[in-house]
Short mmCIF file of C-alpha atoms in Angstrom, two decimals:
data_model
loop_
_atom_site.label_atom_id
_atom_site.label_comp_id
_atom_site.label_asym_id
_atom_site.label_seq_id
_atom_site.Cartn_x
_atom_site.Cartn_y
_atom_site.Cartn_z
CA MET A 1 -33.15 -64.81 81.75
CA LYS A 2 -29.78 -66.51 81.82
CA LYS A 3 -31.03 -69.09 79.42
CA LEU A 4 -32.04 -66.75 76.96
CA PHE A 5 -28.85 -64.50 77.45
CA LEU A 6 -26.45 -67.27 76.59
CA PRO A 7 -27.38 -68.14 73.34
CA LEU A 8 -27.83 -64.61 72.31
CA ALA A 9 -24.10 -63.84 73.68
CA LEU A 10 -22.74 -66.93 71.67
CA ALA A 11 -24.60 -65.85 68.37
CA LEU A 12 -22.95 -62.19 68.86
CA ALA A 13 -19.50 -63.87 69.49
CA VAL A 14 -19.87 -66.09 66.49
CA SER A 15 -21.03 -63.11 64.32
CA SER A 16 -18.12 -61.17 65.56
CA GLN A 17 -15.78 -63.94 64.77
CA TYR A 18 -17.28 -64.43 61.22
CA ALA A 19 -16.94 -60.70 60.34
CA PHE A 20 -13.16 -60.90 61.58
CA SER A 21 -12.60 -64.21 59.50
CA GLN A 22 -13.86 -62.24 56.36
CA THR A 23 -11.38 -59.47 56.96
CA LYS A 24 -8.71 -59.34 54.02
CA ALA A 25 -5.46 -57.41 54.18
CA LEU A 26 -5.20 -55.14 51.27
CA PHE A 27 -1.47 -54.44 51.90
CA ASN A 28 0.96 -57.47 52.84
CA GLY A 29 3.74 -55.48 54.15
CA LYS A 30 6.05 -56.96 51.42
CA ASP A 31 4.86 -55.26 48.08
CA LEU A 32 1.95 -53.52 46.38
CA LYS A 33 0.43 -56.74 45.15
CA GLY A 34 -3.27 -56.12 44.46
CA TRP A 35 -2.74 -52.40 43.48
CA HIS A 36 -1.58 -50.48 40.44
CA ILE A 37 0.05 -47.08 40.30
CA ASP A 38 -1.40 -44.11 38.09
CA VAL A 39 1.10 -41.32 38.17
CA PRO A 40 0.66 -38.88 35.07
CA GLU A 41 4.40 -37.67 35.54
CA MET A 42 5.63 -41.21 34.93
CA ASP A 43 4.21 -41.51 31.50
CA LYS A 44 6.24 -38.64 30.20
CA ASN A 45 9.38 -38.55 32.33
CA PRO A 46 11.30 -41.92 32.33
CA ASN A 47 13.40 -40.57 35.35
CA ALA A 48 10.21 -39.80 37.44
CA VAL A 49 10.28 -41.24 40.95
CA ASN A 50 7.42 -43.87 41.76
CA PRO A 51 6.09 -41.87 44.76
CA PHE A 52 4.53 -45.57 46.08
CA LEU A 53 6.72 -47.94 47.91
CA VAL A 54 7.08 -50.20 50.80
CA ARG A 55 9.57 -49.50 53.51
CA ASN A 56 10.15 -51.35 56.88
CA GLY A 57 7.02 -53.14 56.37
CA LEU A 58 4.91 -49.88 55.78
CA LEU A 59 3.27 -48.53 52.76
CA VAL A 60 4.52 -45.18 52.19
CA SER A 61 3.25 -42.29 49.74
CA LEU A 62 6.18 -39.97 49.20
CA GLY A 63 3.83 -37.15 48.10
CA THR A 64 5.58 -36.22 44.84
CA PRO A 65 5.02 -36.69 42.10
CA GLY A 66 1.22 -36.45 42.30
CA GLY A 67 -0.83 -39.74 41.55
CA HIS A 68 -2.81 -42.55 43.22
CA LEU A 69 -2.39 -45.92 44.19
CA ILE A 70 -5.45 -47.88 43.25
CA THR A 71 -6.61 -51.34 43.94
CA ASP A 72 -7.10 -53.77 41.10
CA ALA A 73 -10.28 -55.06 42.19
CA GLN A 74 -13.62 -53.28 42.71
CA HIS A 75 -15.56 -53.24 46.20
CA GLU A 76 -18.82 -52.75 47.36
CA ASN A 77 -20.47 -52.93 50.81
CA PHE A 78 -17.32 -52.79 53.11
CA ARG A 79 -15.42 -51.46 55.81
CA PHE A 80 -12.11 -49.94 54.74
CA THR A 81 -9.71 -49.60 57.97
CA PHE A 82 -5.96 -48.35 58.01
CA GLN A 83 -3.50 -46.29 60.31
CA TYR A 84 -1.77 -43.26 58.79
CA ARG A 85 0.68 -41.01 60.07
CA PHE A 86 2.52 -37.90 58.29
CA VAL A 87 6.19 -38.06 57.98
CA GLY A 88 8.11 -34.86 58.79
CA LYS A 89 5.89 -31.90 58.07
CA PRO A 90 2.03 -32.62 57.98
CA GLY A 91 0.38 -31.87 54.87
CA ASN A 92 -2.16 -33.23 52.38
CA CYS A 93 -3.40 -36.77 51.18
CA GLY A 94 -6.47 -38.61 51.00
CA ALA A 95 -8.34 -42.07 50.42
CA LEU A 96 -10.53 -42.50 47.66
CA VAL A 97 -13.63 -44.77 47.36
CA PHE A 98 -16.02 -45.59 44.52
CA VAL A 99 -12.93 -45.13 42.21
CA SER A 100 -13.72 -45.54 38.45
CA LYS A 101 -12.54 -43.34 35.51
CA PRO A 102 -8.86 -42.31 35.93
CA ARG A 103 -7.56 -38.89 35.80
CA ASP A 104 -11.25 -37.59 35.11
CA LEU A 105 -10.51 -34.21 37.02
CA TYR A 106 -7.71 -32.01 36.09
CA GLU A 107 -6.20 -35.03 34.38
CA MET A 108 -5.07 -36.30 37.70
CA PHE A 109 -7.78 -37.30 40.12
CA PRO A 110 -10.19 -40.36 39.31
CA LYS A 111 -13.86 -40.22 39.46
CA SER A 112 -14.49 -40.88 42.97
CA ILE A 113 -15.60 -39.69 46.44
CA GLU A 114 -12.38 -38.50 48.66
CA ILE A 115 -12.13 -38.90 52.31
CA GLN A 116 -9.69 -36.41 53.18
CA LEU A 117 -6.45 -37.16 55.23
CA MET A 118 -5.13 -33.36 55.14
CA ASN A 119 -3.79 -32.27 58.66
CA GLN A 120 -6.52 -30.58 60.48
CA ASN A 121 -9.15 -31.61 57.95
CA ALA A 122 -9.25 -35.46 58.20
CA GLY A 123 -12.62 -36.72 57.33
CA ASP A 124 -13.79 -34.15 55.00
CA PHE A 125 -15.60 -35.29 51.79
CA TRP A 126 -14.40 -34.00 48.39
CA CYS A 127 -16.55 -34.83 45.48
CA ILE A 128 -14.52 -35.78 42.26
CA GLN A 129 -17.09 -36.41 39.44
CA GLU A 130 -19.43 -37.98 42.10
CA ASP A 131 -21.56 -36.40 44.46
CA ILE A 132 -22.87 -37.28 47.96
CA THR A 133 -25.62 -35.63 50.26
CA VAL A 134 -24.86 -34.91 54.24
CA PRO A 135 -27.14 -33.57 56.93
CA ASP A 136 -27.28 -29.81 57.21
CA MET A 137 -25.99 -29.57 53.58
CA GLU A 138 -26.06 -25.96 52.85
CA LYS A 139 -24.54 -25.05 55.99
CA ARG A 140 -21.64 -27.42 55.67
CA ARG A 141 -21.15 -27.14 51.91
CA GLY A 142 -22.11 -23.39 51.30
CA PRO A 143 -24.57 -22.07 48.78
CA LYS A 144 -26.55 -24.72 46.73
CA GLU A 145 -26.18 -22.67 43.37
CA LYS A 146 -22.34 -23.12 43.78
CA TRP A 147 -22.51 -26.94 44.47
CA GLY A 148 -20.70 -29.07 41.94
CA VAL A 149 -18.32 -32.22 41.51
CA ASN A 150 -15.83 -30.46 39.29
CA GLY A 151 -14.03 -27.18 38.16
CA ASP A 152 -14.44 -24.29 40.84
CA LYS A 153 -17.49 -25.64 42.31
CA LEU A 154 -17.83 -26.32 45.83
CA ARG A 155 -16.79 -29.77 46.21
CA ARG A 156 -15.82 -29.95 49.80
CA ILE A 157 -18.08 -31.06 52.57
CA PRO A 158 -16.21 -30.37 55.99
CA ASN A 159 -16.32 -32.95 58.47
CA LEU A 160 -18.17 -32.86 61.77
CA THR A 161 -15.32 -32.42 64.36
CA ASP A 162 -12.34 -30.54 65.35
CA GLY A 163 -9.09 -31.82 67.30
CA THR A 164 -9.71 -35.43 66.23
CA GLU A 165 -6.34 -35.97 64.63
CA LYS A 166 -3.28 -37.14 66.81
CA PRO A 167 -0.17 -35.11 67.00
CA LEU A 168 2.46 -35.43 64.36
CA GLY A 169 4.23 -38.56 64.59
CA GLU A 170 1.55 -40.71 66.11
CA TRP A 171 -0.76 -43.12 64.24
CA ASN A 172 -4.29 -42.01 63.53
CA SER A 173 -6.84 -44.84 63.04
CA MET A 174 -9.30 -44.37 60.30
CA VAL A 175 -12.61 -46.29 59.49
CA ILE A 176 -14.46 -45.86 56.30
CA GLU A 177 -17.72 -47.87 55.69
CA CYS A 178 -19.48 -47.97 52.54
CA VAL A 179 -22.82 -49.73 51.94
CA LYS A 180 -24.82 -49.18 48.92
CA ASN A 181 -24.56 -45.43 48.30
CA SER A 182 -23.94 -44.28 51.98
CA ILE A 183 -20.79 -43.54 53.66
CA LYS A 184 -19.59 -43.16 57.32
CA VAL A 185 -16.21 -42.13 58.55
CA TRP A 186 -14.80 -42.52 61.93
CA LEU A 187 -11.31 -41.04 62.97
CA ASN A 188 -9.75 -42.40 65.97
CA GLY A 189 -12.82 -43.70 66.99
CA VAL A 190 -15.02 -40.43 66.74
CA LEU A 191 -17.62 -40.28 63.86
CA VAL A 192 -16.40 -37.37 61.77
CA ASN A 193 -18.52 -37.63 58.49
CA TYR A 194 -21.61 -39.30 57.20
CA GLY A 195 -23.16 -39.24 53.65
CA TYR A 196 -25.68 -41.01 51.56
CA ASP A 197 -27.45 -40.74 48.27
CA ALA A 198 -24.01 -40.77 46.71
CA THR A 199 -24.22 -41.07 42.93
CA ALA A 200 -22.21 -44.21 43.17
CA SER A 201 -22.19 -47.40 45.40
CA LYS A 202 -19.25 -49.65 44.16
CA GLY A 203 -15.81 -49.23 42.87
CA GLN A 204 -11.99 -49.37 43.28
CA ILE A 205 -10.20 -47.85 46.41
CA ALA A 206 -7.24 -45.38 46.29
CA LEU A 207 -4.55 -43.68 48.22
CA GLN A 208 -3.13 -40.48 47.27
CA SER A 209 0.43 -38.91 46.52
CA GLU A 210 -0.56 -35.26 47.08
CA GLY A 211 2.30 -33.11 48.57
CA SER A 212 3.29 -34.78 51.60
CA GLU A 213 5.04 -37.88 52.94
CA VAL A 214 2.47 -40.45 54.60
CA GLU A 215 3.05 -43.91 56.04
CA PHE A 216 0.36 -46.42 56.17
CA LYS A 217 -0.11 -49.74 58.08
CA ASP A 218 -2.91 -52.27 58.98
CA VAL A 219 -4.66 -51.70 55.61
CA ASN A 220 -7.81 -54.01 55.50
CA LEU A 221 -10.95 -54.53 53.96
CA THR A 222 -13.89 -56.51 55.51
CA PRO A 223 -17.28 -57.20 53.84
CA ILE A 224 -20.36 -55.65 55.58
CA LYS A 225 -24.16 -55.75 55.16
CA ALA A 226 -25.09 -52.45 57.09
CA LEU A 227 -23.47 -49.29 58.39
CA SER A 228 -22.47 -49.27 62.20
CA LYS A 229 -24.43 -47.32 64.45
#
C-alpha cells in the first residue's frame, strides 16, 4: 500500500502545484492595468468622478456613479477568486461573468450573469440578458411564466444559505468557478449557489459600482477543467 500511496500523493502535489503556478493576478495592487471602465455618467459629464481607483494597494469601487470595471480579456473555464469588504454602511455591489455586450440592460448593465455581493444576499444569481438554470428552479425563482432576463421579469435566483457573510469591516472570500456553461459559487468556504445550462460559456469579467463603497484584494484567476466538488 505504501508503494502505491506515495506516487499518488506525489501526483496530487504536482497537480496542485501546477494549478497554483497557472494562477494569474487580475489586479496588481498598483493600477488598473488589464481592465477598462464603463461608466455612462462619465460620457456626458466631464466632471464625473471615476468610481474605480487604487487605494493603499486595494482595488476600490466607490459606488457612485454607477458603472462597471471590465477585464480587457475574455475568459472561459476558470476559477475567479477575490476578497471584498464594504467600507462604511454595507449595501450593493456585484461580480459579473460571461460579460459581453456593454450597457445592454437599462443602458447600464452589460449582458452577463451577475453573482451578487449585496449585503445579506451575497451569492444570488442575477440574469442580465443571459439565463441560467438551478435545482429547485420554481421554488427559488418564482412562477415560471414570470422568468426572464430583462425588464420586470424574475431575474434573481436567491442563494442557498443565510448568515454566510462576515460582519461589517471583515473580509469576505468569494470563489466563482465557471466551466463551460455551469457556475459554482462559494462564500467564505460555503457553497452558496450552483447553476448550469447557462446561455453563455465565456466572456469578460466585471466588478460593479452600484451604490456602496467596496474594497477588493487578492483578485486572481486560475484556469480549470472541471468544477470543484
